[in-house]
Amino acid sequence: MIPLRFVCAAAGLLALAACGNSEPTPATPEPHGSQRIVFVGPQFDIWSVQEDGGNPERLTGASETGESRESGTSISLRPQQAQSVRYTWPTWSPDSRFVALSRTPGSGPALASLMLLDTEDATERQLHETRPGSVGLVANGAPHYALWAPDSRHLSFVAPRGPGQGLGLYSIEPENGEPYEVAANAPLYHVWSPDGTYILTHRREQLLLHDTGDRSTRDLDADSFRYRVPAFSPDGERIAYVVDEGGAGSLVTSRLDGTDRVSLMSVLGVAAFGYAPSDGRLAVVKRPLSKPSYDELYVVNEDGTGVEEPLVRGALAAFYWSPDGSRIAYVTLDDGIAWHILVPATGETRPLTRFIPTPDYLTHLQFFDQFAPSHLVWSADSTKLVFAGVLDRTESPRVWLVDTTGNESPRPVAEGRLAFWVPSATG
């Protein structure tokens, strides 16, 4: 991933995000469910908390005097070695054991390190370090991008290569493996197959299929710059991507080897898309090359049938399928930044709340198609959203919980810069 321009009325956010106390202040607990939220506190330490704001647990951090702080009842991890050390972008494995996160600065002269926290034996392991002279960030505010395989047996990550060598995509078996390079030459976007066997990578214009078993990589001969992240169907049998044909683009699905290609719709500009979690529908947003934001949202079937007219029109920033596939949360830019809900079965839409994202959460929205599988916006029961930002410019940045039924007002959970759901296995 590399930074892209994103037109959005979010002036003054860097100063805003610097405000806040040294300790995140959880909200008064209320009787809600038990799924946990992981968030980055005001001082770049990592916490998890129940969705009702109760039972906060610190995963990283140190007191102002340098003494270690307890991490909570079930996690006790090595504290920061100095106040200047910052942790961010926590990425929890689906099986609940590991948390990958970025640390800056890294050890010694390193600019940053990608760390792996083992919640079973309370150890911290360095997976990668960014050396001076290397690319500093893979996206605004993000030293690395990490994505777990669905079976938690592998972790892939985009990180700087050696000095002057750009970015690389790596894979590692977290328990005892060493990282190896899958691809290089950014832009790099990728997704795992549902069984954790393959990595589908969009490297510049090329589409590559990597087998983690024998570490072979196949070029699928499907070139296009008109999209970022390809997609696997939930059953792992088909893939979706854009291919250039006759000077224009076409969103297609095919078998994993590129055969049995089916065209879904034309893409005259650029598109982003994602499969519903449990079936063959795809949500698609498109925009002309002349526009800075997406302006149409469709839902189509992978066989090319389905809705031919967009279900939503307007300035669109991002969308996220609910885990049960019944709804889509999307972010608009028409009149400020706002969350909305779409019910594809009926075409019904409704607004939820306006907000101003923190700078780091703005990065999440900029690259929503890449972050959607790694940093969860929806609760496992498909009833709530979580995000970091402000509803009022006079506030300090907070972690917000949003009831997607619209029956309750957004509720603050804690002060924070980034927030995501912990996979439900850890709830």
Short mmCIF file of C-alpha atoms in Angstrom, two decimals:
data_model
loop_
_atom_site.label_atom_id
_atom_site.label_comp_id
_atom_site.label_asym_id
_atom_site.label_seq_id
_atom_site.Cartn_x
_atom_site.Cartn_y
_atom_site.Cartn_z
CA MET A 1 0.00 0.00 0.00
CA ILE A 2 1.08 3.56 -0.62
CA PRO A 3 -0.56 6.85 0.34
CA LEU A 4 -3.28 8.15 -1.98
CA ARG A 5 -5.06 11.51 -2.00
CA PHE A 6 -8.42 11.52 -0.26
CA VAL A 7 -10.60 14.64 -0.48
CA CYS A 8 -12.35 15.11 2.84
CA ALA A 9 -13.25 17.98 5.17
CA ALA A 10 -11.08 17.00 8.13
CA ALA A 11 -8.93 20.10 8.71
CA GLY A 12 -7.12 20.35 12.02
CA LEU A 13 -7.26 16.65 12.81
CA LEU A 14 -3.56 16.26 13.57
CA ALA A 15 -3.77 18.84 16.32
CA LEU A 16 -7.05 17.40 17.51
CA ALA A 17 -5.67 13.89 17.81
CA ALA A 18 -2.79 15.13 19.93
CA CYS A 19 -5.22 16.24 22.61
CA GLY A 20 -6.45 14.00 25.40
CA ASN A 21 -5.25 12.54 28.67
CA SER A 22 -2.28 10.20 29.06
CA GLU A 23 -4.72 7.47 30.10
CA PRO A 24 -7.79 6.52 28.07
CA THR A 25 -10.92 7.04 30.12
CA PRO A 26 -13.43 4.20 29.63
CA ALA A 27 -17.05 5.20 29.68
CA THR A 28 -19.38 4.10 32.46
CA PRO A 29 -20.23 0.44 31.76
CA GLU A 30 -23.73 -0.36 30.58
CA PRO A 31 -25.37 -3.77 30.22
CA HIS A 32 -24.33 -4.76 26.68
CA GLY A 33 -22.66 -7.78 25.07
CA SER A 34 -19.21 -9.12 25.78
CA GLN A 35 -17.25 -8.76 22.52
CA ARG A 36 -14.11 -6.75 23.10
CA ILE A 37 -12.66 -3.75 21.30
CA VAL A 38 -8.94 -3.16 20.77
CA PHE A 39 -7.87 0.48 20.55
CA VAL A 40 -4.86 2.77 20.44
CA GLY A 41 -4.85 5.15 23.40
CA PRO A 42 -3.98 8.87 23.37
CA GLN A 43 -0.31 8.11 24.10
CA PHE A 44 -0.01 5.33 21.51
CA ASP A 45 -0.37 2.41 23.88
CA ILE A 46 -2.68 -0.51 23.11
CA TRP A 47 -5.74 -1.44 25.17
CA SER A 48 -8.66 -3.78 24.90
CA VAL A 49 -11.99 -3.17 26.55
CA GLN A 50 -15.43 -4.72 26.63
CA GLU A 51 -17.89 -3.04 24.31
CA ASP A 52 -19.70 -1.60 27.33
CA GLY A 53 -16.47 0.16 28.39
CA GLY A 54 -15.77 -2.26 31.24
CA ASN A 55 -12.73 -4.40 32.13
CA PRO A 56 -10.02 -2.40 30.32
CA GLU A 57 -6.77 -4.31 29.74
CA ARG A 58 -3.48 -2.76 28.71
CA LEU A 59 -1.45 -4.71 26.17
CA THR A 60 1.49 -2.29 25.96
CA GLY A 61 2.65 0.79 27.84
CA ALA A 62 4.67 2.13 30.73
CA SER A 63 4.03 4.65 33.44
CA GLU A 64 5.50 8.14 33.40
CA THR A 65 8.18 6.97 35.84
CA GLY A 66 9.14 4.06 33.62
CA GLU A 67 7.68 1.33 35.83
CA SER A 68 5.66 -1.39 34.16
CA ARG A 69 1.88 -1.40 34.28
CA GLU A 70 -0.22 -4.49 34.53
CA SER A 71 -1.95 -5.39 31.30
CA GLY A 72 -5.11 -6.74 32.87
CA THR A 73 -6.49 -9.99 34.11
CA SER A 74 -5.56 -12.24 31.19
CA ILE A 75 -2.79 -10.50 29.25
CA SER A 76 0.57 -9.50 30.67
CA LEU A 77 3.01 -8.30 28.05
CA ARG A 78 6.37 -6.59 28.12
CA PRO A 79 6.02 -2.83 28.77
CA GLN A 80 7.47 -0.10 26.63
CA GLN A 81 11.13 0.57 27.31
CA ALA A 82 10.81 4.33 27.03
CA GLN A 83 8.10 6.95 26.89
CA SER A 84 9.00 7.81 23.30
CA VAL A 85 8.08 4.31 22.09
CA ARG A 86 4.71 4.19 20.37
CA TYR A 87 2.56 1.24 19.37
CA THR A 88 -0.19 1.38 16.78
CA TRP A 89 -2.28 -0.59 14.23
CA PRO A 90 -2.95 -3.70 16.35
CA THR A 91 -4.06 -6.68 14.26
CA TRP A 92 -5.50 -9.58 16.28
CA SER A 93 -5.30 -13.14 14.93
CA PRO A 94 -8.65 -14.89 14.36
CA ASP A 95 -7.74 -17.63 16.87
CA SER A 96 -7.09 -14.97 19.58
CA ARG A 97 -3.51 -15.97 20.35
CA PHE A 98 -1.37 -13.32 18.63
CA VAL A 99 -1.48 -9.56 18.13
CA ALA A 100 0.66 -8.01 15.40
CA LEU A 101 1.37 -4.30 15.80
CA SER A 102 3.74 -1.56 14.72
CA ARG A 103 6.23 -0.02 17.14
CA THR A 104 8.10 3.23 16.56
CA PRO A 105 10.90 3.77 16.89
CA GLY A 106 12.25 0.25 16.57
CA SER A 107 15.13 -1.18 18.54
CA GLY A 108 18.53 0.42 18.04
CA PRO A 109 18.68 2.58 14.91
CA ALA A 110 15.55 1.05 13.35
CA LEU A 111 12.83 3.54 12.39
CA ALA A 112 10.04 1.08 13.19
CA SER A 113 9.46 -2.57 14.04
CA LEU A 114 6.62 -4.97 13.36
CA MET A 115 6.07 -6.86 16.61
CA LEU A 116 4.21 -10.05 17.44
CA LEU A 117 2.68 -10.33 20.92
CA ASP A 118 1.90 -13.85 22.11
CA THR A 119 -0.99 -13.69 24.59
CA GLU A 120 -0.36 -17.24 25.85
CA ASP A 121 3.22 -16.92 27.11
CA ALA A 122 3.44 -13.10 27.36
CA THR A 123 6.34 -12.76 24.92
CA GLU A 124 7.10 -10.14 22.29
CA ARG A 125 8.91 -10.99 19.06
CA GLN A 126 10.23 -8.73 16.33
CA LEU A 127 9.22 -9.80 12.82
CA HIS A 128 10.57 -6.92 10.76
CA GLU A 129 12.45 -3.68 11.21
CA THR A 130 12.57 -0.58 9.04
CA ARG A 131 16.13 0.64 8.62
CA PRO A 132 17.22 4.24 7.96
CA GLY A 133 17.07 5.03 4.26
CA SER A 134 14.05 2.79 3.71
CA VAL A 135 10.51 3.90 2.91
CA GLY A 136 9.17 5.22 6.21
CA LEU A 137 5.47 4.33 5.91
CA VAL A 138 3.25 2.08 3.81
CA ALA A 139 0.32 4.50 4.26
CA ASN A 140 -0.30 7.69 6.21
CA GLY A 141 0.53 6.94 9.85
CA ALA A 142 1.11 3.22 9.18
CA PRO A 143 4.65 1.79 9.28
CA HIS A 144 3.31 -1.63 8.21
CA TYR A 145 0.14 -3.34 7.04
CA ALA A 146 -0.58 -6.79 8.52
CA LEU A 147 -3.24 -9.35 7.55
CA TRP A 148 -3.83 -12.73 9.19
CA ALA A 149 -4.77 -15.80 7.20
CA PRO A 150 -8.29 -16.89 8.23
CA ASP A 151 -6.88 -20.01 9.95
CA SER A 152 -4.26 -17.91 11.85
CA ARG A 153 -1.43 -20.18 10.58
CA HIS A 154 0.21 -17.40 8.58
CA LEU A 155 0.61 -13.65 8.86
CA SER A 156 1.23 -11.57 5.75
CA PHE A 157 2.46 -8.00 5.91
CA VAL A 158 3.52 -5.13 3.68
CA ALA A 159 6.66 -3.42 4.94
CA PRO A 160 9.67 -1.45 3.72
CA ARG A 161 12.45 -3.49 2.15
CA GLY A 162 16.08 -2.43 2.49
CA PRO A 163 17.21 1.17 1.99
CA GLY A 164 16.20 2.44 -1.43
CA GLN A 165 14.31 -0.77 -2.29
CA GLY A 166 10.67 0.26 -1.85
CA LEU A 167 8.03 -1.97 -0.28
CA GLY A 168 7.67 -5.74 -0.10
CA LEU A 169 4.94 -8.23 0.74
CA TYR A 170 6.01 -10.89 3.23
CA SER A 171 4.54 -14.02 4.81
CA ILE A 172 5.46 -15.80 8.02
CA GLU A 173 4.30 -18.70 10.18
CA PRO A 174 4.02 -16.88 13.51
CA GLU A 175 5.01 -19.59 15.98
CA ASN A 176 8.45 -20.51 14.69
CA GLY A 177 8.83 -19.31 11.09
CA GLU A 178 10.89 -16.59 9.51
CA PRO A 179 9.40 -14.09 7.06
CA TYR A 180 9.98 -14.57 3.36
CA GLU A 181 9.23 -12.19 0.52
CA VAL A 182 6.15 -12.96 -1.60
CA ALA A 183 6.29 -9.96 -3.93
CA ALA A 184 7.84 -6.52 -4.29
CA ASN A 185 7.39 -3.32 -6.28
CA ALA A 186 4.47 -1.30 -4.88
CA PRO A 187 1.59 -0.64 -5.09
CA LEU A 188 0.93 -3.93 -3.31
CA TYR A 189 -2.53 -5.09 -2.23
CA HIS A 190 -3.46 -8.61 -1.23
CA VAL A 191 -6.02 -10.96 0.28
CA TRP A 192 -5.96 -14.50 1.71
CA SER A 193 -7.99 -17.44 0.44
CA PRO A 194 -10.56 -18.65 2.99
CA ASP A 195 -8.53 -21.80 3.71
CA GLY A 196 -5.29 -19.88 4.23
CA THR A 197 -3.52 -21.60 1.33
CA TYR A 198 -3.19 -18.80 -1.23
CA ILE A 199 -2.33 -15.11 -1.26
CA LEU A 200 -3.91 -13.19 -4.14
CA THR A 201 -1.77 -10.12 -4.81
CA HIS A 202 -2.36 -7.07 -6.99
CA ARG A 203 1.18 -5.82 -7.64
CA ARG A 204 1.10 -2.64 -9.70
CA GLU A 205 -1.03 -3.77 -12.68
CA GLN A 206 -0.34 -7.51 -12.30
CA LEU A 207 -2.52 -10.11 -10.55
CA LEU A 208 -0.47 -12.84 -8.85
CA LEU A 209 -1.55 -16.04 -7.08
CA HIS A 210 0.93 -17.26 -4.44
CA ASP A 211 0.83 -20.78 -2.98
CA THR A 212 2.15 -20.74 0.60
CA GLY A 213 2.72 -24.51 0.47
CA ASP A 214 5.44 -24.59 -2.18
CA ARG A 215 5.98 -20.80 -2.27
CA SER A 216 5.32 -20.63 -5.99
CA THR A 217 3.72 -17.58 -7.63
CA ARG A 218 1.66 -17.56 -10.81
CA ASP A 219 0.91 -14.52 -12.98
CA LEU A 220 -2.79 -14.73 -13.91
CA ASP A 221 -2.35 -12.50 -16.98
CA ALA A 222 -5.04 -10.06 -15.83
CA ASP A 223 -3.49 -6.61 -15.87
CA SER A 224 -5.20 -3.41 -14.68
CA PHE A 225 -4.56 -0.30 -12.60
CA ARG A 226 -8.31 0.33 -12.22
CA TYR A 227 -8.66 -1.23 -8.75
CA ARG A 228 -6.64 -1.97 -5.63
CA VAL A 229 -7.64 -5.14 -3.77
CA PRO A 230 -8.81 -8.37 -5.45
CA ALA A 231 -11.27 -10.67 -3.67
CA PHE A 232 -11.87 -14.35 -2.92
CA SER A 233 -15.37 -15.78 -2.88
CA PRO A 234 -16.40 -17.12 0.56
CA ASP A 235 -16.08 -20.72 -0.67
CA GLY A 236 -12.62 -20.03 -2.11
CA GLU A 237 -13.61 -21.29 -5.56
CA ARG A 238 -13.60 -17.96 -7.43
CA ILE A 239 -11.77 -14.66 -7.42
CA ALA A 240 -12.86 -11.15 -8.44
CA TYR A 241 -10.68 -8.50 -10.06
CA VAL A 242 -10.63 -5.90 -12.83
CA VAL A 243 -9.05 -6.58 -16.20
CA ASP A 244 -8.40 -4.08 -18.99
CA GLU A 245 -10.08 -4.91 -22.28
CA GLY A 246 -10.04 -2.65 -25.33
CA GLY A 247 -9.07 0.53 -23.52
CA ALA A 248 -11.64 0.10 -20.73
CA GLY A 249 -11.91 -2.03 -17.63
CA SER A 250 -14.21 -4.88 -16.71
CA LEU A 251 -14.96 -6.30 -13.28
CA VAL A 252 -14.78 -10.08 -13.63
CA THR A 253 -14.83 -13.29 -11.64
CA SER A 254 -12.97 -16.45 -12.58
CA ARG A 255 -11.59 -19.67 -11.21
CA LEU A 256 -8.32 -19.40 -9.30
CA ASP A 257 -6.29 -20.16 -12.42
CA GLY A 258 -8.00 -17.37 -14.38
CA THR A 259 -10.24 -19.63 -16.46
CA ASP A 260 -14.06 -19.49 -16.73
CA ARG A 261 -13.98 -15.69 -16.67
CA VAL A 262 -17.37 -13.97 -16.23
CA SER A 263 -17.78 -10.21 -16.79
CA LEU A 264 -19.94 -8.44 -14.17
CA MET A 265 -19.82 -4.79 -15.22
CA SER A 266 -17.72 -2.24 -17.05
CA VAL A 267 -15.27 -0.05 -15.15
CA LEU A 268 -14.56 3.13 -17.11
CA GLY A 269 -12.74 4.75 -14.19
CA VAL A 270 -11.76 2.86 -11.04
CA ALA A 271 -13.62 0.48 -8.72
CA ALA A 272 -13.41 -1.17 -5.31
CA PHE A 273 -15.36 -4.27 -4.38
CA GLY A 274 -15.84 -7.04 -1.85
CA TYR A 275 -17.75 -10.29 -1.52
CA ALA A 276 -20.58 -10.70 0.96
CA PRO A 277 -19.32 -12.93 3.80
CA SER A 278 -21.38 -16.02 2.98
CA ASP A 279 -22.53 -15.95 -0.66
CA GLY A 280 -21.72 -14.86 -4.20
CA ARG A 281 -22.87 -11.23 -4.05
CA LEU A 282 -20.35 -8.44 -4.49
CA ALA A 283 -20.68 -4.85 -3.38
CA VAL A 284 -18.99 -2.51 -5.85
CA VAL A 285 -18.23 1.21 -5.75
CA LYS A 286 -17.12 3.04 -8.89
CA ARG A 287 -15.94 6.49 -9.86
CA PRO A 288 -14.73 8.22 -13.03
CA LEU A 289 -11.04 9.09 -13.20
CA SER A 290 -12.03 12.77 -12.99
CA LYS A 291 -13.59 12.45 -9.51
CA PRO A 292 -11.76 12.17 -6.15
CA SER A 293 -14.39 9.95 -4.47
CA TYR A 294 -16.59 7.03 -5.47
CA ASP A 295 -20.05 8.07 -6.60
CA GLU A 296 -22.06 4.83 -7.09
CA LEU A 297 -22.56 1.68 -5.01
CA TYR A 298 -23.90 -1.53 -6.59
CA VAL A 299 -24.59 -5.06 -5.39
CA VAL A 300 -24.25 -7.74 -8.10
CA ASN A 301 -24.03 -11.51 -8.24
CA GLU A 302 -20.78 -13.23 -9.18
CA ASP A 303 -22.44 -14.79 -12.23
CA GLY A 304 -23.16 -11.34 -13.67
CA THR A 305 -26.84 -11.13 -12.72
CA GLY A 306 -28.44 -8.83 -10.17
CA VAL A 307 -28.98 -5.14 -9.71
CA GLU A 308 -28.08 -3.10 -12.76
CA GLU A 309 -28.70 0.34 -11.24
CA PRO A 310 -26.71 1.69 -8.29
CA LEU A 311 -28.34 1.33 -4.86
CA VAL A 312 -26.56 4.45 -3.58
CA ARG A 313 -25.42 7.58 -5.40
CA GLY A 314 -23.32 10.40 -3.98
CA ALA A 315 -19.81 11.04 -2.73
CA LEU A 316 -18.77 7.73 -1.15
CA ALA A 317 -15.61 7.05 0.86
CA ALA A 318 -15.91 3.44 2.03
CA PHE A 319 -18.21 0.47 2.59
CA TYR A 320 -18.17 -2.62 4.85
CA TRP A 321 -20.33 -5.76 4.70
CA SER A 322 -21.94 -6.89 7.95
CA PRO A 323 -20.76 -10.38 9.04
CA ASP A 324 -24.22 -11.85 8.34
CA GLY A 325 -24.33 -10.27 4.87
CA SER A 326 -27.67 -8.56 5.47
CA ARG A 327 -26.42 -4.96 5.49
CA ILE A 328 -23.65 -2.70 4.29
CA ALA A 329 -22.27 0.19 6.33
CA TYR A 330 -21.01 2.98 4.11
CA VAL A 331 -19.41 6.39 4.61
CA THR A 332 -20.51 9.45 2.64
CA LEU A 333 -18.83 12.81 2.03
CA ASP A 334 -21.77 14.79 0.64
CA ASP A 335 -22.55 16.94 3.69
CA GLY A 336 -19.65 16.28 6.01
CA ILE A 337 -18.54 12.72 6.79
CA ALA A 338 -21.29 10.34 7.89
CA TRP A 339 -22.07 6.66 8.48
CA HIS A 340 -25.08 5.14 6.72
CA ILE A 341 -26.65 1.69 6.44
CA LEU A 342 -27.83 -0.03 3.26
CA VAL A 343 -30.08 -3.11 3.20
CA PRO A 344 -29.30 -4.62 -0.23
CA ALA A 345 -32.36 -6.89 -0.26
CA THR A 346 -34.74 -3.92 -0.20
CA GLY A 347 -32.55 -0.99 -1.24
CA GLU A 348 -33.42 0.77 2.04
CA THR A 349 -30.86 3.27 3.33
CA ARG A 350 -30.72 5.24 6.55
CA PRO A 351 -28.23 7.64 8.15
CA LEU A 352 -26.52 6.80 11.44
CA THR A 353 -24.21 9.63 12.51
CA ARG A 354 -21.89 12.34 11.28
CA PHE A 355 -18.31 12.25 12.54
CA ILE A 356 -14.77 13.48 11.99
CA PRO A 357 -12.27 10.60 11.85
CA THR A 358 -8.90 10.75 13.58
CA PRO A 359 -5.99 10.96 11.12
CA ASP A 360 -5.23 7.25 11.57
CA TYR A 361 -8.86 6.25 11.14
CA LEU A 362 -8.94 8.40 8.03
CA THR A 363 -6.20 6.11 6.65
CA HIS A 364 -8.50 3.17 7.39
CA LEU A 365 -11.23 4.81 5.32
CA GLN A 366 -8.82 5.71 2.50
CA PHE A 367 -7.83 2.05 2.10
CA PHE A 368 -11.07 0.49 3.31
CA ASP A 369 -10.96 -2.39 0.82
CA GLN A 370 -7.58 -3.49 2.19
CA PHE A 371 -8.33 -2.86 5.88
CA ALA A 372 -11.82 -4.44 5.92
CA PRO A 373 -10.63 -8.04 6.51
CA SER A 374 -7.83 -7.13 8.93
CA HIS A 375 -9.30 -4.38 11.16
CA LEU A 376 -12.94 -5.09 11.91
CA VAL A 377 -15.57 -2.34 11.77
CA TRP A 378 -18.64 -4.55 12.46
CA SER A 379 -19.35 -6.49 15.65
CA ALA A 380 -19.63 -10.25 15.19
CA ASP A 381 -23.41 -10.13 15.74
CA SER A 382 -23.85 -7.54 12.95
CA THR A 383 -25.53 -4.99 15.24
CA LYS A 384 -22.82 -2.40 15.98
CA LEU A 385 -20.01 -0.39 14.40
CA VAL A 386 -16.88 0.94 16.09
CA PHE A 387 -14.70 3.84 14.96
CA ALA A 388 -12.32 6.50 16.32
CA GLY A 389 -12.96 10.20 15.92
CA VAL A 390 -15.14 13.02 17.19
CA LEU A 391 -18.77 13.96 16.79
CA ASP A 392 -18.09 17.51 17.91
CA ARG A 393 -14.94 19.49 17.05
CA THR A 394 -14.61 20.59 20.67
CA GLU A 395 -14.09 17.00 21.88
CA SER A 396 -10.92 14.95 22.13
CA PRO A 397 -10.83 11.84 19.91
CA ARG A 398 -12.79 8.90 21.29
CA VAL A 399 -13.73 5.35 20.49
CA TRP A 400 -17.40 5.32 19.48
CA LEU A 401 -19.93 2.51 19.40
CA VAL A 402 -22.80 2.92 16.95
CA ASP A 403 -26.06 0.95 17.07
CA THR A 404 -26.77 0.12 13.43
CA THR A 405 -30.51 -0.21 14.03
CA GLY A 406 -30.58 3.51 14.75
CA ASN A 407 -32.43 2.97 18.04
CA GLU A 408 -29.60 4.29 20.22
CA SER A 409 -27.34 7.33 19.94
CA PRO A 410 -23.61 6.78 19.37
CA ARG A 411 -21.93 5.95 22.66
CA PRO A 412 -18.32 6.79 23.67
CA VAL A 413 -16.30 3.86 24.97
CA ALA A 414 -12.87 5.39 25.70
CA GLU A 415 -10.44 8.03 24.48
CA GLY A 416 -8.50 6.71 21.52
CA ARG A 417 -6.93 7.18 18.08
CA LEU A 418 -7.84 3.88 16.42
CA ALA A 419 -10.39 1.22 17.34
CA PHE A 420 -11.48 -2.12 15.96
CA TRP A 421 -13.33 -5.20 17.11
CA VAL A 422 -11.35 -8.06 18.56
CA PRO A 423 -12.28 -11.25 16.65
CA SER A 424 -15.18 -12.89 18.45
CA ALA A 425 -13.08 -15.90 19.47
CA THR A 426 -11.49 -13.65 22.10
CA GLY A 427 -14.71 -12.08 23.33
#
